[in-house]
Amino acid sequence: MKYGVNDLGYYGDFGGAYIPEMLYPNVEELRQQYLTIIEDPAFKAEFDDLMKNYVGRPSPLYHAKRYSEKYGANIFFKREDLNHTGSHKINNAIGQILLAKRLGKHRIIAETGAGQHGVATATVCALMGIECIIYMGEIDMQRQAPNVSRMKMLGAKVIPATSGSKTLKDATNEALRDWIANPVDTHYIIGSVVGPYPYPDMVARFQSIISSETKKQLLEKTGNELPQYVMACVGGGSNAMGMFYHFLDDEDVKLVAVEAAGKGVDSGHSAATTFLGREGVLHGSRTILMQTDDGQVIEPYSISAGLDYPGIGPQHAYLYKINRAKYVSITDDEALQAGLLCSQLEGIIPAIETAHALAYLEKMQFKKDDNVVICISGRGDKDLDTYIKYFGF
Amino acid sequence: MNRLQNLFKNKTNSLLSIYFTAGYPELDSTVAIAEALEKSGADFLEIGFPYSDPVADGPTIQHSSEIALENGMTLHVLFEQLKDLRKTVSIPILLMGYVNPIVQYGVENFCKKAAEVGVDGVIVPDLPMYEYEALYSKYFIDNDLSNIFLVTPQTTEDRIRKIDELSNSFIYLLSSSSITGGSLDVSSGIEDYYKRIKAMQLKNPMIIGFGISNKTNFDKACEYANGAIVGSAFVKLLKDEDYLNKIPAFIKSIKS
């Protein structure tokens, strides 16, 4: 695969495994085994069975007629919001829990921002009867309270991250500290295409089911498996990488990744990493991150907890640098308006993360026959409070 | 030969190293603390430069890093503070911190500047062995800086041998797989780990760190290694308003 990871764990200059020695044995065990395990036919069969009968895949590729009319192209929604637990996060959680079982781990830790990955992880742990500890920023626990309750109901222990800015990056730090202290029995289910190699590649592979299904569905619906455009929102970038994955080598397919501009790229309250970031090291990989001149990580801002992350996955950093995908950004206001529009034109209340991708349709210039796929990464139930406050319903 | 290598040539047991965070408790406390530690009998020092996301550190050093950053500590400020260091401090000095601030400063510039102010070695927990060897070791070697690697109870023998080969002053042995500021594990498993490493007859001396907070576990660590490092316990002392005057008694309590 032309844009895939090399033997050393790098995508061009990005990636690698910048981790302290305490994490080395765990990460090295994964590196040595992940491909053997996930390519094993028995693993694949179990994964496919759960995807079909538990998650409810394939997720529909829905031809959004009123959106198509409005934007003057054939707009297709890839409905990851219809998955069990309400987002694409379950794809990776199922993959990693099966992997953890085969590695003989009996304790799972995870970080979560919006809570979607936390809920997905708590779900698969309940399914497999494995102990589950979720780290979540104290501030995120307040703004995503329904998901905290869901995780607890599913039997997970939710530990607030009270260090630093008390959001996703700090939850990730706490999960890494837990893993350092529990080097033998614990598997860390990272929720995005971030972290030390092999995580970015492993998570991308589990999420790539999104684009493999899309290709088949497009062929059925349009007679061509390739669209003109593929669009998705990017925080760390797991739904975007899953959505892009099988289109990466099809150079004619234009890939559009939508970051969160927050209150505006230049407002000082933004999470638009490719606009505001520079190359550096974050959470174990060399990537693009928002930082001071001195290399201190800058706390990002977005109304969407799932996009509120100061970095992007190393493969995204690479696709950005070589211009294989276009990285753009959308403000809080634009996203919320798009969430309302999608609710009222298509009867689908999207997650605010997803609404960022939908909002960028306003800025695209399509030809009438263009086929456009947009990843509806999650549903908006968890965001109702935010929508209600904003629109004053 | 740098001061660190020289120290290990002349003294092989009960070496005490103290870690503290530059710019904590006050921005300008760095050099005064180093001077007080030398006078009080510390054998070498680790000066931490703060990072916003210190994943290998427990609450005490996280807190000192946070305050140091609020105080305005950066690598530029630190090198400025250390520029006359060698007029008053002669024991070996290591800088310890995370890789991203170094990458932003420029690894080559960082090594040059460190050597210029009289630093002898560097500990960067999240700089991987491959990247060190392939990309950066030349800058360390050109500037006579020792790069210090960590070893944990889970590190395999092959990897320890490789670390021994790449090291030229000492190997930093973690008392357990943990973040800083924990307590020393004295279970039988840990004795086996120290004995296993001792039996490997490595060419580099070994210093034990993480969880060393008092005389009892300092002495215990010195049974197996050439010395030990005290970090969080010392950083806690710096919370005291009269910290400079309390340093001699603190060192004495460990090293008497």
XYZ file of C-alpha atoms in Angstrom:
649
model
C 0.000 0.000 0.000
C 1.569 3.229 -1.215
C 0.484 5.382 1.720
C 0.796 2.705 4.375
C 3.245 2.318 7.214
C 6.830 1.114 6.603
C 8.682 -1.593 8.541
C 9.990 0.935 11.065
C 6.517 2.238 11.861
C 6.775 5.446 9.837
C 4.653 7.232 7.252
C 7.302 9.408 5.601
C 8.740 11.399 8.518
C 5.755 10.715 10.771
C 4.973 7.915 13.210
C 7.466 5.780 15.115
C 7.151 4.799 18.758
C 8.387 7.574 21.051
C 7.698 5.846 24.343
C 9.528 5.427 27.626
C 11.180 2.071 28.248
C 8.392 1.151 30.687
C 5.971 0.910 27.755
C 8.375 -0.798 25.389
C 7.578 -4.450 26.253
C 3.827 -3.927 25.776
C 4.137 -1.998 22.549
C 6.774 -4.391 21.215
C 4.534 -7.386 21.993
C 1.770 -5.728 19.984
C 4.111 -4.838 17.143
C 5.318 -8.403 16.841
C 1.885 -9.968 16.998
C -0.789 -7.654 15.662
C -0.565 -8.596 11.997
C -0.307 -12.322 12.645
C -3.341 -12.157 14.909
C -5.591 -9.966 12.789
C -4.790 -11.832 9.601
C -5.527 -15.201 11.179
C -8.676 -16.697 9.551
C -10.196 -17.604 12.935
C -9.754 -14.009 14.126
C -11.279 -12.679 10.930
C -14.257 -14.998 11.229
C -14.925 -13.902 14.817
C -14.497 -10.226 13.897
C -16.794 -10.512 10.865
C -19.429 -12.358 12.860
C -19.522 -9.695 15.581
C -19.537 -6.917 12.986
C -22.570 -8.447 11.324
C -24.589 -9.796 14.217
C -23.600 -7.533 17.097
C -22.665 -4.187 15.543
C -25.224 -4.446 12.745
C -22.897 -4.073 9.765
C -22.725 -3.386 6.926
C -23.813 0.109 7.814
C -26.047 1.553 5.071
C -24.754 3.827 2.358
C -27.712 6.166 2.134
C -28.333 8.364 -0.895
C -29.302 11.638 0.803
C -31.731 13.027 -1.779
C -32.545 16.368 -0.217
C -28.861 17.008 0.490
C -28.051 16.011 -3.088
C -30.599 18.489 -4.351
C -29.292 21.248 -2.112
C -25.620 20.797 -2.950
C -25.970 19.809 -6.612
C -24.259 16.418 -6.511
C -25.015 12.848 -5.466
C -24.401 12.947 -1.737
C -24.112 9.614 0.051
C -24.073 9.222 3.825
C -22.047 6.318 5.200
C -24.160 5.618 8.255
C -21.690 4.750 11.044
C -24.167 6.442 13.389
C -26.385 3.367 13.026
C -23.786 1.055 14.522
C -24.406 -0.417 17.955
C -23.258 2.236 20.500
C -23.879 4.995 17.977
C -20.576 5.619 16.251
C -17.684 4.164 14.273
C -15.712 3.674 17.504
C -17.158 0.189 18.026
C -15.297 -1.147 14.936
C -11.926 -0.580 16.582
C -13.105 -1.618 20.047
C -14.287 -5.013 18.749
C -11.025 -5.529 16.880
C -8.863 -4.663 19.858
C -10.816 -6.665 22.428
C -10.445 -9.785 20.288
C -6.747 -9.015 19.966
C -6.403 -8.442 23.732
C -8.014 -11.835 24.394
C -5.537 -13.535 22.106
C -2.672 -11.734 23.865
C -3.970 -13.178 27.160
C -4.764 -9.782 28.708
C -7.478 -9.621 31.331
C -7.654 -5.924 32.122
C -8.579 -3.180 29.629
C -7.867 0.537 29.858
C -8.932 3.280 27.470
C -9.079 7.049 27.158
C -12.114 8.894 25.937
C -12.988 12.446 24.927
C -16.622 12.632 23.882
C -17.236 9.303 25.550
C -18.033 7.419 22.330
C -14.822 5.401 22.481
C -15.315 4.887 26.208
C -18.826 3.550 25.629
C -17.615 1.307 22.791
C -14.808 -0.048 24.968
C -17.088 -0.557 27.987
C -19.488 -2.383 25.663
C -16.962 -4.856 24.294
C -15.553 -5.452 27.781
C -19.047 -6.306 29.022
C -19.477 -8.577 26.018
C -16.247 -10.433 26.798
C -16.459 -10.257 30.604
C -13.198 -8.319 30.969
C -12.427 -5.637 33.591
C -12.646 -2.149 32.085
C -11.161 1.156 33.263
C -11.884 4.342 31.318
C -9.919 7.563 31.775
C -11.855 10.693 30.930
C -10.999 14.358 31.463
C -12.881 15.848 34.368
C -14.232 18.616 32.123
C -15.331 16.120 29.446
C -17.164 14.110 32.110
C -19.287 17.165 32.757
C -20.017 18.017 29.124
C -20.711 14.404 28.100
C -22.542 13.227 31.218
C -24.929 10.771 29.461
C -21.975 8.790 28.132
C -20.430 8.628 31.613
C -23.647 7.035 32.877
C -23.656 4.628 29.937
C -20.131 3.471 30.696
C -21.006 2.939 34.359
C -24.140 1.007 33.458
C -22.004 -1.216 31.245
C -19.839 -2.025 34.257
C -16.813 0.139 33.510
C -14.951 2.162 36.096
C -14.635 5.769 34.921
C -11.648 7.609 36.392
C -11.526 11.399 35.984
C -8.285 12.820 34.600
C -7.595 15.802 36.821
C -4.129 16.705 35.560
C -3.301 19.435 33.035
C -6.314 20.725 31.143
C -8.578 17.842 32.273
C -9.604 16.865 28.716
C -8.752 14.192 26.125
C -4.970 14.671 26.021
C -4.814 14.375 29.811
C -7.035 11.299 29.793
C -4.552 9.807 27.311
C -1.640 10.702 29.634
C -3.404 9.016 32.560
C -4.118 5.884 30.529
C -0.445 5.711 29.518
C 0.576 6.088 33.188
C -1.788 3.243 34.106
C -0.235 1.084 31.387
C 3.263 1.841 32.696
C 2.217 0.640 36.152
C 0.481 -2.478 34.786
C 2.891 -3.828 32.201
C 1.849 -7.465 32.119
C -1.900 -8.059 32.339
C -3.315 -4.916 30.709
C -4.152 -3.947 27.135
C -4.644 -0.301 26.260
C -7.397 0.167 23.655
C -6.405 3.468 22.063
C -9.470 4.957 20.387
C -7.942 6.751 17.443
C -5.223 6.435 14.817
C -2.755 8.026 17.230
C -0.148 6.721 19.659
C 3.024 4.727 19.137
C 3.361 2.312 16.209
C 1.597 -0.111 15.703
C -1.520 1.657 17.007
C -2.052 4.064 14.088
C -1.850 1.206 11.594
C -3.815 -1.255 13.715
C -6.700 1.145 14.385
C -6.761 2.189 10.711
C -7.072 -1.461 9.689
C -9.999 -2.062 12.067
C -11.719 1.118 10.854
C -11.001 0.373 7.202
C -14.178 -1.724 7.130
C -15.926 1.638 6.549
C -14.306 2.160 3.157
C -14.276 -1.476 2.091
C -18.066 -1.599 2.515
C -18.472 1.790 0.862
C -16.692 0.616 -2.287
C -19.043 -2.351 -2.669
C -22.108 -0.256 -1.915
C -21.100 2.460 -4.383
C -20.584 -0.110 -7.102
C -24.119 -1.395 -6.510
C -25.666 2.055 -6.394
C -23.702 3.958 -9.026
C -21.988 1.305 -11.125
C -18.613 2.630 -10.039
C -16.851 1.829 -6.784
C -14.985 5.122 -6.875
C -16.624 8.445 -5.987
C -15.196 11.863 -6.831
C -15.031 12.972 -3.178
C -14.740 11.324 0.218
C -15.223 13.509 3.279
C -14.913 13.031 7.040
C -14.203 14.954 10.227
C -10.825 14.669 11.962
C -9.884 14.891 15.627
C -7.251 12.190 16.038
C -8.649 10.927 12.749
C -10.000 7.375 13.096
C -13.286 7.711 11.212
C -11.516 9.683 8.485
C -8.766 7.097 8.168
C -11.337 4.285 8.007
C -13.307 6.235 5.416
C -10.187 7.062 3.330
C -8.316 3.780 3.721
C -9.366 1.799 0.638
C -9.488 4.950 -1.499
C -5.926 6.077 -0.702
C -4.384 4.345 -3.708
C -7.153 5.565 -6.037
C -5.492 8.887 -6.716
C -8.486 10.343 -8.582
C -10.636 10.213 -5.465
C -10.340 13.530 -3.656
C -10.124 13.174 0.113
C -11.347 15.978 2.365
C -10.629 15.980 6.098
C -12.472 18.519 8.238
C -10.876 19.775 11.453
C -12.536 21.781 14.214
C -11.772 25.502 13.982
C -13.560 26.121 17.294
C -14.277 29.836 17.587
C -12.139 30.479 14.493
C -8.668 29.374 13.419
C -7.081 32.649 14.614
C -9.225 33.085 17.717
C -6.911 31.313 20.135
C -9.752 28.840 20.751
C -9.340 26.249 18.033
C -8.433 22.622 17.359
C -7.439 23.050 13.692
C -4.201 21.099 14.042
C -2.857 21.285 10.493
C -3.386 25.060 10.416
C -1.998 25.795 13.858
C 0.417 22.939 14.480
C 4.013 22.082 13.723
C 5.896 18.823 13.524
C 6.809 17.296 16.852
C 6.118 14.346 19.129
C 2.819 13.709 20.910
C 1.564 10.588 22.692
C 4.245 8.376 21.240
C 4.378 9.397 17.614
C 6.005 12.002 15.471
C 3.174 14.007 13.969
C 1.744 17.512 13.649
C 0.642 19.067 16.919
C -0.361 22.401 18.374
C 2.510 23.580 20.548
C 4.404 26.614 21.785
C 7.807 27.593 20.361
C 9.275 25.793 23.372
C 7.525 22.522 22.492
C 4.810 22.607 25.157
C 1.499 21.154 23.997
C -1.214 23.771 23.554
C -4.657 22.954 24.845
C -7.053 22.985 21.888
C -10.643 24.093 21.918
C -13.700 22.799 20.093
C -17.338 22.596 21.101
C -17.046 18.974 20.058
C -15.225 16.938 22.708
C -14.335 14.306 20.085
C -12.368 16.792 17.960
C -10.802 18.601 20.903
C -7.321 17.093 20.483
C -4.041 18.965 19.886
C -2.624 16.464 17.380
C -3.628 14.255 14.464
C -2.635 10.687 13.675
C 0.753 10.349 11.958
C -0.777 8.961 8.756
C -2.935 12.088 8.513
C 0.144 14.246 9.069
C 1.726 12.411 6.143
C -1.322 12.683 3.853
C -1.437 16.394 4.697
C 2.234 16.971 4.025
C 2.252 15.215 0.650
C -1.129 16.698 -0.292
C -2.892 13.370 -0.784
C -5.798 14.683 1.295
C -7.045 18.207 1.781
C -7.331 19.428 5.388
C -9.859 22.173 6.070
C -11.658 23.491 9.115
C -15.137 24.439 10.307
C -16.137 26.608 13.266
C -18.440 25.679 16.158
C -21.221 27.855 14.699
C -20.950 26.374 11.211
C -21.000 22.850 12.650
C -24.034 23.435 14.843
C -25.965 24.969 11.922
C -25.055 21.950 9.787
C -26.275 19.644 12.546
C -29.619 21.398 12.488
C -29.794 21.323 8.695
C -29.086 17.600 8.545
C -31.716 16.942 11.221
C -34.365 18.867 9.307
C -33.476 17.895 5.724
C -32.687 14.225 6.259
C -34.166 13.383 9.661
C -30.750 12.493 11.018
C -29.393 14.231 14.126
C -25.620 13.914 13.710
C -22.937 14.054 16.376
C -21.355 17.526 16.499
C -18.108 15.895 15.320
C -19.868 14.641 12.191
C -21.609 17.990 11.729
C -18.184 19.516 11.004
C -17.834 17.313 7.931
C -21.403 18.108 6.829
C -20.780 21.837 7.251
C -17.956 21.794 4.748
C -20.399 20.821 1.979
C -21.323 24.527 1.955
C -17.815 25.368 0.795
C -17.441 22.705 -1.895
C -18.001 23.233 -5.616
C -19.463 20.098 -7.146
C -20.346 19.070 -10.687
C -23.840 17.687 -11.113
C -22.742 14.095 -11.594
C -20.168 14.036 -8.805
C -20.570 11.247 -6.310
C -19.702 12.368 -2.814
C -19.426 10.123 0.238
C -19.483 11.674 3.670
C -18.911 9.664 6.821
C -21.693 10.106 9.348
C -19.343 9.047 12.124
C -21.796 9.217 15.001
C -25.262 10.130 16.143
C -26.127 13.277 18.041
C -27.992 11.935 21.077
C -25.003 12.677 23.309
C -24.961 16.275 22.007
C -28.610 17.169 22.527
C -27.816 19.399 25.507
C -25.348 21.394 23.451
C -27.747 21.705 20.500
C -30.605 22.686 22.805
C -28.555 25.363 24.540
C -27.339 26.776 21.235
C -30.689 26.886 19.442
C -32.759 27.580 22.539
C -35.353 24.880 21.770
C 35.990 11.890 29.186
C 33.145 13.893 30.750
C 32.682 14.526 34.490
C 30.178 11.704 34.732
C 32.544 9.105 33.302
C 35.272 10.453 35.538
C 33.080 10.116 38.622
C 32.293 6.468 37.881
C 35.975 5.783 37.318
C 36.850 7.045 40.783
C 33.865 6.015 42.846
C 31.876 2.856 42.390
C 29.535 2.606 45.336
C 26.852 4.543 47.227
C 26.631 7.327 44.670
C 23.725 9.631 45.342
C 22.063 11.570 42.557
C 19.321 14.107 43.135
C 16.646 15.094 40.602
C 14.894 18.448 40.657
C 12.851 20.425 38.153
C 14.419 23.586 36.740
C 12.358 26.682 37.490
C 10.671 25.188 40.560
C 9.688 26.447 43.072
C 10.851 29.767 41.595
C 12.078 30.499 38.116
C 15.526 31.451 39.432
C 15.963 28.680 41.994
C 17.753 26.286 39.593
C 21.395 27.232 40.216
C 21.014 27.909 43.946
C 19.573 24.414 44.431
C 22.407 22.862 42.424
C 24.995 24.692 44.536
C 23.335 23.661 47.794
C 23.190 20.028 46.650
C 26.871 19.962 45.787
C 27.827 21.500 49.127
C 25.622 18.994 50.942
C 27.335 16.008 49.360
C 25.266 14.899 46.365
C 27.486 13.053 43.878
C 25.703 14.154 40.717
C 22.548 15.959 39.676
C 19.671 15.579 37.273
C 18.064 18.840 36.307
C 14.634 18.284 34.790
C 13.336 20.660 32.141
C 9.547 20.789 32.287
C 7.081 19.440 29.716
C 3.316 19.906 29.579
C 2.564 16.178 29.204
C 5.029 14.196 31.333
C 3.628 10.660 30.952
C 6.394 8.942 32.938
C 5.932 11.169 35.978
C 3.732 10.895 39.041
C 1.831 13.763 40.717
C 4.842 15.370 42.493
C 6.972 15.913 39.404
C 3.887 16.684 37.274
C 3.120 19.469 39.722
C 6.671 20.847 39.774
C 6.674 20.837 35.944
C 3.382 22.693 35.828
C 4.640 25.386 38.225
C 7.970 25.658 36.394
C 6.111 26.239 33.105
C 3.888 28.834 34.765
C 7.063 30.494 36.075
C 8.260 30.784 32.475
C 10.855 28.020 32.302
C 11.919 27.019 28.761
C 15.084 25.432 27.390
C 16.288 28.899 26.319
C 15.799 30.238 29.846
C 17.445 27.168 31.373
C 20.582 27.413 29.237
C 20.801 31.111 30.119
C 20.555 30.219 33.834
C 23.219 27.536 33.483
C 25.712 29.663 31.581
C 27.863 30.362 34.667
C 27.073 27.050 36.348
C 30.579 25.690 36.100
C 31.978 28.614 38.094
C 30.246 27.324 41.204
C 29.226 23.696 40.620
C 31.718 20.983 39.741
C 29.804 17.691 40.184
C 28.421 16.005 37.025
C 25.120 17.331 35.718
C 22.505 15.589 33.611
C 19.515 17.201 31.944
C 16.324 15.162 32.031
C 13.183 15.803 30.042
C 10.892 14.720 27.230
C 11.772 14.632 23.567
C 9.401 17.231 22.094
C 10.993 20.355 23.632
C 14.379 19.053 22.413
C 13.038 18.431 18.899
C 11.653 21.984 18.802
C 14.958 23.406 20.067
C 16.776 21.299 17.482
C 18.599 18.182 18.694
C 21.974 19.312 17.361
C 21.638 22.788 18.902
C 20.461 21.275 22.158
C 23.525 19.025 22.389
C 25.920 21.871 21.527
C 24.337 24.233 24.006
C 24.251 21.590 26.764
C 27.952 20.875 26.294
C 28.725 24.593 26.197
C 27.219 25.215 29.656
C 28.949 22.153 31.076
C 26.271 19.458 31.036
C 27.632 15.905 30.984
C 24.664 13.763 30.048
C 21.020 13.649 29.059
C 18.078 11.439 30.032
C 15.165 11.508 27.584
C 12.742 8.738 28.552
C 10.677 8.940 25.354
C 13.561 9.072 22.876
C 13.580 5.572 21.363
C 16.763 3.599 20.946
C 16.415 3.328 17.163
C 15.928 7.061 16.633
C 18.802 7.822 19.024
C 21.170 5.487 17.240
C 20.174 6.306 13.673
C 19.533 10.042 13.881
C 20.978 11.679 16.956
C 23.884 9.739 18.525
C 26.420 11.686 16.431
C 25.431 14.959 18.125
C 25.750 13.388 21.569
C 29.131 11.883 20.786
C 30.495 15.045 19.128
C 29.618 17.018 22.245
C 30.856 14.398 24.723
C 27.373 13.993 26.205
C 26.322 10.652 27.667
C 22.839 9.466 26.732
C 21.294 7.508 29.595
C 18.925 4.614 28.879
C 16.337 3.163 31.229
C 15.922 -0.529 32.030
C 12.850 -2.020 33.750
C 12.162 -5.488 35.210
C 10.444 -6.296 31.884
C 13.380 -5.312 29.641
C 14.721 -8.403 27.882
C 18.337 -9.535 28.113
C 18.994 -8.824 24.421
C 17.777 -5.309 24.800
C 19.796 -4.734 27.980
C 22.920 -5.882 26.101
C 22.139 -3.433 23.310
C 21.603 -0.629 25.836
C 24.914 -1.508 27.492
C 26.611 -1.225 24.112
C 25.096 2.222 23.408
C 25.782 3.596 26.897
C 29.032 5.199 28.011
C 28.516 6.320 31.602
C 25.776 4.447 33.444
C 22.487 2.578 32.993
C 19.392 3.824 34.799
C 17.728 0.836 36.430
C 14.061 1.337 37.327
C 13.081 -0.290 40.594
C 9.805 -1.340 38.963
C 7.715 -0.522 35.922
C 6.141 2.614 37.324
C 5.921 6.348 37.041
C 8.057 8.524 39.321
C 7.173 9.016 42.966
C 6.073 5.488 43.845
C 7.491 3.359 46.630
C 10.346 0.875 46.362
C 9.285 -2.658 45.627
C 11.224 -4.998 47.916
C 9.412 -8.196 47.037
C 11.472 -11.254 46.195
C 10.811 -10.724 42.484
C 12.753 -7.485 42.539
C 15.797 -9.129 44.151
C 15.813 -11.662 41.362
C 15.686 -8.836 38.827
C 18.687 -7.039 40.354
C 20.616 -10.276 40.672
C 19.798 -11.212 37.085
C 21.180 -7.908 35.847
C 24.226 -8.065 38.085
C 24.982 -11.518 36.720
C 25.003 -10.107 33.174
C 28.285 -8.333 34.040
C 27.534 -5.249 32.012
C 30.331 -2.855 31.120
C 28.435 0.172 32.455
C 27.755 0.948 36.101
C 24.134 0.920 37.271
C 22.146 3.476 39.184
C 18.701 2.641 40.581
C 15.891 5.164 40.395
C 12.102 5.535 40.886
C 10.774 4.927 44.392
C 13.995 5.813 46.264
C 12.946 8.248 48.975
C 14.945 7.592 52.185
C 18.059 6.031 53.687
C 16.531 2.562 53.987
C 15.756 2.159 50.317
C 18.878 4.079 49.262
C 21.009 1.567 51.161
C 18.966 -1.300 49.756
C 19.469 -0.018 46.202
C 23.209 0.390 46.812
C 23.478 -3.306 47.665
C 22.705 -4.076 44.043
C 23.879 -1.038 42.121
C 26.524 1.662 42.196
C 24.134 4.185 43.598
C 20.630 5.564 43.443
C 18.593 8.565 42.410
C 16.173 10.475 44.620
C 13.631 12.595 42.741
C 10.076 13.086 43.979
C 11.068 12.961 47.680
C 13.481 15.845 47.079
C 11.010 17.818 44.948
C 8.550 17.566 47.860
C 11.127 19.195 50.149
C 11.218 22.201 47.819
C 7.656 23.052 48.822
C 9.080 24.273 52.121
C 9.677 28.044 52.118
C 13.085 27.564 53.715
C 14.062 24.815 51.247
C 17.673 25.923 50.640
C 18.528 25.628 54.335
C 16.882 22.223 54.587
C 18.901 20.637 51.777
C 21.984 19.673 53.891
C 19.876 17.790 56.443
C 17.936 16.044 53.659
C 21.115 14.758 51.982
C 22.572 13.767 55.346
C 19.434 11.803 56.199
C 19.994 9.634 53.128
C 23.738 9.405 52.905
C 24.967 9.369 56.519
